[in-house]
PDB file of C-alpha atoms in Angstrom:
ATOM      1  CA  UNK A   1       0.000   0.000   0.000  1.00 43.00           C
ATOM      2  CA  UNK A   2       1.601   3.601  -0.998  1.00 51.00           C
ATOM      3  CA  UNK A   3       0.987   6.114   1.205  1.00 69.00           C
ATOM      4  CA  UNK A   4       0.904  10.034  -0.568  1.00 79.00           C
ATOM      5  CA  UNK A   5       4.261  12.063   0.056  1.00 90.00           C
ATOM      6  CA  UNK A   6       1.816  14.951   0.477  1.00 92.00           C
ATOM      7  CA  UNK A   7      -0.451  15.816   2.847  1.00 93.00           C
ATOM      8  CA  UNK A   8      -2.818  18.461   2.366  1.00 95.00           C
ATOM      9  CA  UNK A   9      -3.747  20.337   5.166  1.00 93.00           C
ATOM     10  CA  UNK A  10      -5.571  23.692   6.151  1.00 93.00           C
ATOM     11  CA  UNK A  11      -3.336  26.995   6.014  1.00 92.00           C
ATOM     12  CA  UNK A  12      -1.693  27.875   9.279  1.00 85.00           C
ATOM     13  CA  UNK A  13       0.598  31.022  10.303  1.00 75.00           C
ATOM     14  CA  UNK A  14       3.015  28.340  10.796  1.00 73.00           C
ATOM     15  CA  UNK A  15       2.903  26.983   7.098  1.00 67.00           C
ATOM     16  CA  UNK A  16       3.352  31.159   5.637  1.00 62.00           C
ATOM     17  CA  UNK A  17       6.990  30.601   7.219  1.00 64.00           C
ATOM     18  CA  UNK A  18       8.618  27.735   5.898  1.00 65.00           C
ATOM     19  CA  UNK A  19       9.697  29.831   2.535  1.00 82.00           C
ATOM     20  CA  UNK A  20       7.691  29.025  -0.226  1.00 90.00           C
ATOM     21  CA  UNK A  21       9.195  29.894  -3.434  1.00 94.00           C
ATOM     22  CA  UNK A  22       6.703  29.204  -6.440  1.00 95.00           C
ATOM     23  CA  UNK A  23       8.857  32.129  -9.070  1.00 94.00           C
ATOM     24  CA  UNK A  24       5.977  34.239  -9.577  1.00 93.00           C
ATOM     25  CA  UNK A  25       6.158  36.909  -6.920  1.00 94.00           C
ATOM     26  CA  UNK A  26       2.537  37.713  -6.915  1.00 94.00           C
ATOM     27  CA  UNK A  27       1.668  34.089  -5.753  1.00 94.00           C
ATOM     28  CA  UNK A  28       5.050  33.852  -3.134  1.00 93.00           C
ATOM     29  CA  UNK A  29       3.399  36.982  -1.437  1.00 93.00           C
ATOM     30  CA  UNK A  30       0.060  36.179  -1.333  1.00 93.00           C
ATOM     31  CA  UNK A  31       0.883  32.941   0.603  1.00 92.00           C
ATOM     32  CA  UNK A  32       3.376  34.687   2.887  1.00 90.00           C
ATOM     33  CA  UNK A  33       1.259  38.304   3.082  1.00 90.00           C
ATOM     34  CA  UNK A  34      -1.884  37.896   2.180  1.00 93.00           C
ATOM     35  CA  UNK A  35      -3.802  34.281   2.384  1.00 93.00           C
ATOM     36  CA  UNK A  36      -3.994  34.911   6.759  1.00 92.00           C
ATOM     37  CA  UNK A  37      -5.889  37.902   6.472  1.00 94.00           C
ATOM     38  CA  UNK A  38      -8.482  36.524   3.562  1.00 95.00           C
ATOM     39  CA  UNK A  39      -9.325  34.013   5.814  1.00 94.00           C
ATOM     40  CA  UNK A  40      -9.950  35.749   9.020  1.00 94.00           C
ATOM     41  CA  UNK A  41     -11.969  38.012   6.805  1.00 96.00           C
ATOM     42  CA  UNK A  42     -13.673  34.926   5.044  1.00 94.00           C
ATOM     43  CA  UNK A  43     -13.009  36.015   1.553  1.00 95.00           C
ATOM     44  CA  UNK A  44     -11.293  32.674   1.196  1.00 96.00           C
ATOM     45  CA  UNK A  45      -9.921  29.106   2.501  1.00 96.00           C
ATOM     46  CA  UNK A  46      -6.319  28.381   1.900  1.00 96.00           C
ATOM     47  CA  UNK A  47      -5.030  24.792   1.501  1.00 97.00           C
ATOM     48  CA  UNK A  48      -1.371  23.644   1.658  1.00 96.00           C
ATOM     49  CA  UNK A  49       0.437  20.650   0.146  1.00 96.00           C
ATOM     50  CA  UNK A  50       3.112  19.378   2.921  1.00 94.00           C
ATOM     51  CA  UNK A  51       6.140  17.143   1.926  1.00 92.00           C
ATOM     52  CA  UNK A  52       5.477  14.759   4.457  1.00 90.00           C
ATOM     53  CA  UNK A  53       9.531  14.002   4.379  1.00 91.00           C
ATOM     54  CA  UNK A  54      10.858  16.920   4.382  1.00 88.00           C
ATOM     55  CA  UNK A  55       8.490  19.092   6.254  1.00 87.00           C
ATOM     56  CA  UNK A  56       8.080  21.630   3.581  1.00 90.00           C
ATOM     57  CA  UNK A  57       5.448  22.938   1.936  1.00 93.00           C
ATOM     58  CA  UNK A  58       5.289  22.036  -1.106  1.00 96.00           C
ATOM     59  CA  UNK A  59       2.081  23.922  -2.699  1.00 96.00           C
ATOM     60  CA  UNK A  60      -1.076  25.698  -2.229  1.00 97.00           C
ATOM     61  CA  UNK A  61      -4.618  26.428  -3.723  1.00 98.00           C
ATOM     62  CA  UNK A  62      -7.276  28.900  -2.227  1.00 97.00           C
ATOM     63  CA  UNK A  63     -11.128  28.205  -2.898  1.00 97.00           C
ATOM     64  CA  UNK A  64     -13.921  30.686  -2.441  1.00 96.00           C
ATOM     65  CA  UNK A  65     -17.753  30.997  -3.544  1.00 94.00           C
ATOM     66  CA  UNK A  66     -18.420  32.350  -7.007  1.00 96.00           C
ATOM     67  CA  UNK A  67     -20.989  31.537  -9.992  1.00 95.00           C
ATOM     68  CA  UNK A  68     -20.948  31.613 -13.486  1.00 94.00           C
ATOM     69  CA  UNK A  69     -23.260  33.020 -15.357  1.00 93.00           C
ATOM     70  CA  UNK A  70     -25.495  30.754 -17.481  1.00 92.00           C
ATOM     71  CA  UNK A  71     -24.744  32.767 -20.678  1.00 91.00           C
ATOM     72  CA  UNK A  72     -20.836  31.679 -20.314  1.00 92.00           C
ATOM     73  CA  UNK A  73     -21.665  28.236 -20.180  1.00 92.00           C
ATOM     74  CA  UNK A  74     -21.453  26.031 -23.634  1.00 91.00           C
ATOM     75  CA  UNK A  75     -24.808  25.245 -24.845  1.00 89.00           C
ATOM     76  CA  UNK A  76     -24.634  21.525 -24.631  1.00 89.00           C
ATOM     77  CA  UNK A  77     -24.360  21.713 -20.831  1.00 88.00           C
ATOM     78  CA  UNK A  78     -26.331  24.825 -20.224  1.00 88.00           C
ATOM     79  CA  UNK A  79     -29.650  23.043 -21.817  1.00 89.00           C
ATOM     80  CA  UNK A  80     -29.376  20.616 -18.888  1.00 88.00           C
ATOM     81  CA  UNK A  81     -29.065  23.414 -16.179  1.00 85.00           C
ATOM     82  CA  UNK A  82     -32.035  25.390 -15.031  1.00 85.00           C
ATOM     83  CA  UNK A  83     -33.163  28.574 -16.470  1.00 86.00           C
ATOM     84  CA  UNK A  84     -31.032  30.458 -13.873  1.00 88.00           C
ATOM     85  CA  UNK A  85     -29.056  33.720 -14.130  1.00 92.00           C
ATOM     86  CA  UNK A  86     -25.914  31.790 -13.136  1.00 93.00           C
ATOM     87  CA  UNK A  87     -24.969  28.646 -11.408  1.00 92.00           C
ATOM     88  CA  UNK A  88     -22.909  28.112  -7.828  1.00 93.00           C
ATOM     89  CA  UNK A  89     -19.307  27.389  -7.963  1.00 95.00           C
ATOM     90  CA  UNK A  90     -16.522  26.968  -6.128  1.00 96.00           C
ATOM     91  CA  UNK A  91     -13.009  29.547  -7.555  1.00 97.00           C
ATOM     92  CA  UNK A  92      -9.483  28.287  -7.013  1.00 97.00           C
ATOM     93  CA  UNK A  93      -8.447  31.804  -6.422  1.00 95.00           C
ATOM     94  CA  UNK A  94      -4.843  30.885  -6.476  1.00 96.00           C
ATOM     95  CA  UNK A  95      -2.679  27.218  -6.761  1.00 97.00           C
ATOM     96  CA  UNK A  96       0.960  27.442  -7.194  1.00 96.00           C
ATOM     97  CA  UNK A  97       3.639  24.706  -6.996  1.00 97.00           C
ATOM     98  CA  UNK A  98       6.618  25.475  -4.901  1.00 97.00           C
ATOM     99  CA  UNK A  99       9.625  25.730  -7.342  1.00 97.00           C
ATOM    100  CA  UNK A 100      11.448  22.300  -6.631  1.00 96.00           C
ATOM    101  CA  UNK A 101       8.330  20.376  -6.565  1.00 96.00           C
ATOM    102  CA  UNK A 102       7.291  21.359 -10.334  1.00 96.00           C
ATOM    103  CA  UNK A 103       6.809  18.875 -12.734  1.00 93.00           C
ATOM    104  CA  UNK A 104       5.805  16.368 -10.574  1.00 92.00           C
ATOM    105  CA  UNK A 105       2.113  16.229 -10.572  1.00 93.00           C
ATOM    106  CA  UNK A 106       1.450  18.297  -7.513  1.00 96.00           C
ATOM    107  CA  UNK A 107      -0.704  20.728  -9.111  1.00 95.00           C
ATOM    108  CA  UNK A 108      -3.147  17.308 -10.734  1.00 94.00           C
ATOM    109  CA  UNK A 109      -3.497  16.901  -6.983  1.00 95.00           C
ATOM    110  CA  UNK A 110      -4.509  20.115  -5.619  1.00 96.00           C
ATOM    111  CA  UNK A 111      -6.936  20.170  -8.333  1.00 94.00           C
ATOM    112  CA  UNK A 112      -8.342  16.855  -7.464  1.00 92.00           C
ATOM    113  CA  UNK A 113      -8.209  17.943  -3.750  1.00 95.00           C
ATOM    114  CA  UNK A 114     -10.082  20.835  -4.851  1.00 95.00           C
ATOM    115  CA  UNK A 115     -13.048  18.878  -6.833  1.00 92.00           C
ATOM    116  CA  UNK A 116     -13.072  16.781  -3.142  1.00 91.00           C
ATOM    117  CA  UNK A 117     -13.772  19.903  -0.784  1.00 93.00           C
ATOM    118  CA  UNK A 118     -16.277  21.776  -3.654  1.00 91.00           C
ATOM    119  CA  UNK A 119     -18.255  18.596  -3.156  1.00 87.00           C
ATOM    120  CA  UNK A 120     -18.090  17.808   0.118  1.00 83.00           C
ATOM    121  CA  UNK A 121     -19.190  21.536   1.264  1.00 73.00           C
ATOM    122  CA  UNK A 122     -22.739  22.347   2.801  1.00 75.00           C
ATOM    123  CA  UNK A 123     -23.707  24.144   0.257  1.00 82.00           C
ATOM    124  CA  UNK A 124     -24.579  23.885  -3.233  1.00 87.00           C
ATOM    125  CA  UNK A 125     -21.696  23.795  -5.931  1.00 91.00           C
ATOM    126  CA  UNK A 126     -21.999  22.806  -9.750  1.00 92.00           C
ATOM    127  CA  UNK A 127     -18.535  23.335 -10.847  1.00 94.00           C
ATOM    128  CA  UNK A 128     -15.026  24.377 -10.020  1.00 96.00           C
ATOM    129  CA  UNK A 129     -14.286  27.414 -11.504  1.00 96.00           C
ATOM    130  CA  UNK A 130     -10.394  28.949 -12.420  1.00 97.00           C
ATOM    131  CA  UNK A 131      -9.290  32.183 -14.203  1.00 94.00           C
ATOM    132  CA  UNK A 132      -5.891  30.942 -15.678  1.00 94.00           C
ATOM    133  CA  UNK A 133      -3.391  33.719 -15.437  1.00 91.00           C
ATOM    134  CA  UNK A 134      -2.052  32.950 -18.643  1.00 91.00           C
ATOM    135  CA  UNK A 135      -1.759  30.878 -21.927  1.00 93.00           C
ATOM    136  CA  UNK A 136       0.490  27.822 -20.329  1.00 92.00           C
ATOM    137  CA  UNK A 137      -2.100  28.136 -17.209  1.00 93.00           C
ATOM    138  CA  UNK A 138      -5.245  27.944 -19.744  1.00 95.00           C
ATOM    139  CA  UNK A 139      -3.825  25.017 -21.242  1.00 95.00           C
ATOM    140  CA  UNK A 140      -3.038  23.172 -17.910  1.00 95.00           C
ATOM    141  CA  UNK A 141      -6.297  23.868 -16.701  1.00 95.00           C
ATOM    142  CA  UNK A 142      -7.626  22.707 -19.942  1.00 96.00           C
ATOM    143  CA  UNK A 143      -5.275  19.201 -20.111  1.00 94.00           C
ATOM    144  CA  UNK A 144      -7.473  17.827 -16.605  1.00 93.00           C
ATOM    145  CA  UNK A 145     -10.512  18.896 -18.617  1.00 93.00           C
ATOM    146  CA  UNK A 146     -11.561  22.159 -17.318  1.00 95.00           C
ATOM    147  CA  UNK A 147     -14.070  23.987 -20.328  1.00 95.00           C
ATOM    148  CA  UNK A 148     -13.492  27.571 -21.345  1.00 96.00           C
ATOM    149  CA  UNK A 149     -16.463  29.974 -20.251  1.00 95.00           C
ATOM    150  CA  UNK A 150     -17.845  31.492 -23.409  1.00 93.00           C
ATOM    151  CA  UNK A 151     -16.577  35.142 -24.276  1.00 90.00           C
ATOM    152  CA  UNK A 152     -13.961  34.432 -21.452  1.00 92.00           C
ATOM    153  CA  UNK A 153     -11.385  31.617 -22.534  1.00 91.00           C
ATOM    154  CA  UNK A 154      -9.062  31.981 -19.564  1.00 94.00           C
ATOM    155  CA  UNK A 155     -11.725  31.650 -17.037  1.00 96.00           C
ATOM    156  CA  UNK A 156     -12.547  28.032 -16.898  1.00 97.00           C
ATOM    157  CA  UNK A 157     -14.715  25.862 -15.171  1.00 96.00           C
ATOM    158  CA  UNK A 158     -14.611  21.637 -14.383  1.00 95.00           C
ATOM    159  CA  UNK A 159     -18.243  20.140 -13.491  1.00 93.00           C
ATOM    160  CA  UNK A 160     -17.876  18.343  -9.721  1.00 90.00           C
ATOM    161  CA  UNK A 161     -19.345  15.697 -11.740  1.00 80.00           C
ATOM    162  CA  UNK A 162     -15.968  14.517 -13.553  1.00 68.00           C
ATOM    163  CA  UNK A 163     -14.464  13.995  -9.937  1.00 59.00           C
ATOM    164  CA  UNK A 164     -14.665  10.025 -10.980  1.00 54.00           C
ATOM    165  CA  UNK A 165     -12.127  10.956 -13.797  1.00 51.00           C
ATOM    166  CA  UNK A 166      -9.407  12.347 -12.209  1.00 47.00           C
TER     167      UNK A 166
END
């Protein structure tokens, strides 16, 4: 039986310190600056990836409420959906890979992990919803089958329903 080499844990003042280095400066100051005070405010969750060897963390997604609006959504799902205005979501706000754990799969996992806590939550969530930074982020968001939001391509979204496939 393998055990994970990560564990994935809520975000402490503890984790900020251990010197996460992800090489986009926006994303290493959010964690350190930043992702404490959107959760005491409850703008957002934070979730860290711990390197259960080496006691470091390793990477990090936030998740938040949001919707999409029906009119973004391709037609051959939005005929299923009801005749809302938009639909309930969950937004990874943020996920970044610490530098020497890139390439490894780590971000396939904080997305799954993601999918898990959108569809575990109390309330009611129809998809996971991203707006990729750029085009490499677009097309890794779009490689673990998240759709494009019409008139938006880098804002994507997964249905919780394709948790099986991950």
């Amino acid at each position: 039986m393998s055990t994970s080499p990560f564990s994935i844990v809520s975000f402490s003042r503890e984790n900020a310190k251990a010197g996460f280095c992800c090489g986009v400066e926006l994303l290493d100051r959010y964690f350190a600056e930043r992702a404490g005070q959107d959760i005491k405010r409850n703008l957002a969750r934070c979730f860290v990836a711990i390197d259960n060897e080496e006691k470091r963390i390793a990477g990090y997604y936030t998740l938040s409420a949001a919707q999409i609006p029906l009119l973004e959504v391709p037609d051959q799902l939005a005929r299923k959906m009801p005749r809302y205005d938009a639909i309930p979501a969950s937004r990874i706000g943020r996920l970044a890979v610490d530098e020497r754990y890139q390439g490894r799969g780590l971000g396939s996992v904080l997305i799954a992990d993601a999918l898990k806590k959108s569809s575990n939550t109390a309330m009611g969530v129809y998809a996971l919803l991203v707006d990729a930074k750029d085009h490499n982020a677009t097309a890794f968001y779009q490689h673990h089958g998240f759709i494009p939001c019409l008139g938006r391509p880098q804002t994507l979204f997964l249905p919780l329903g394709t948790i099986g496939k991950l």
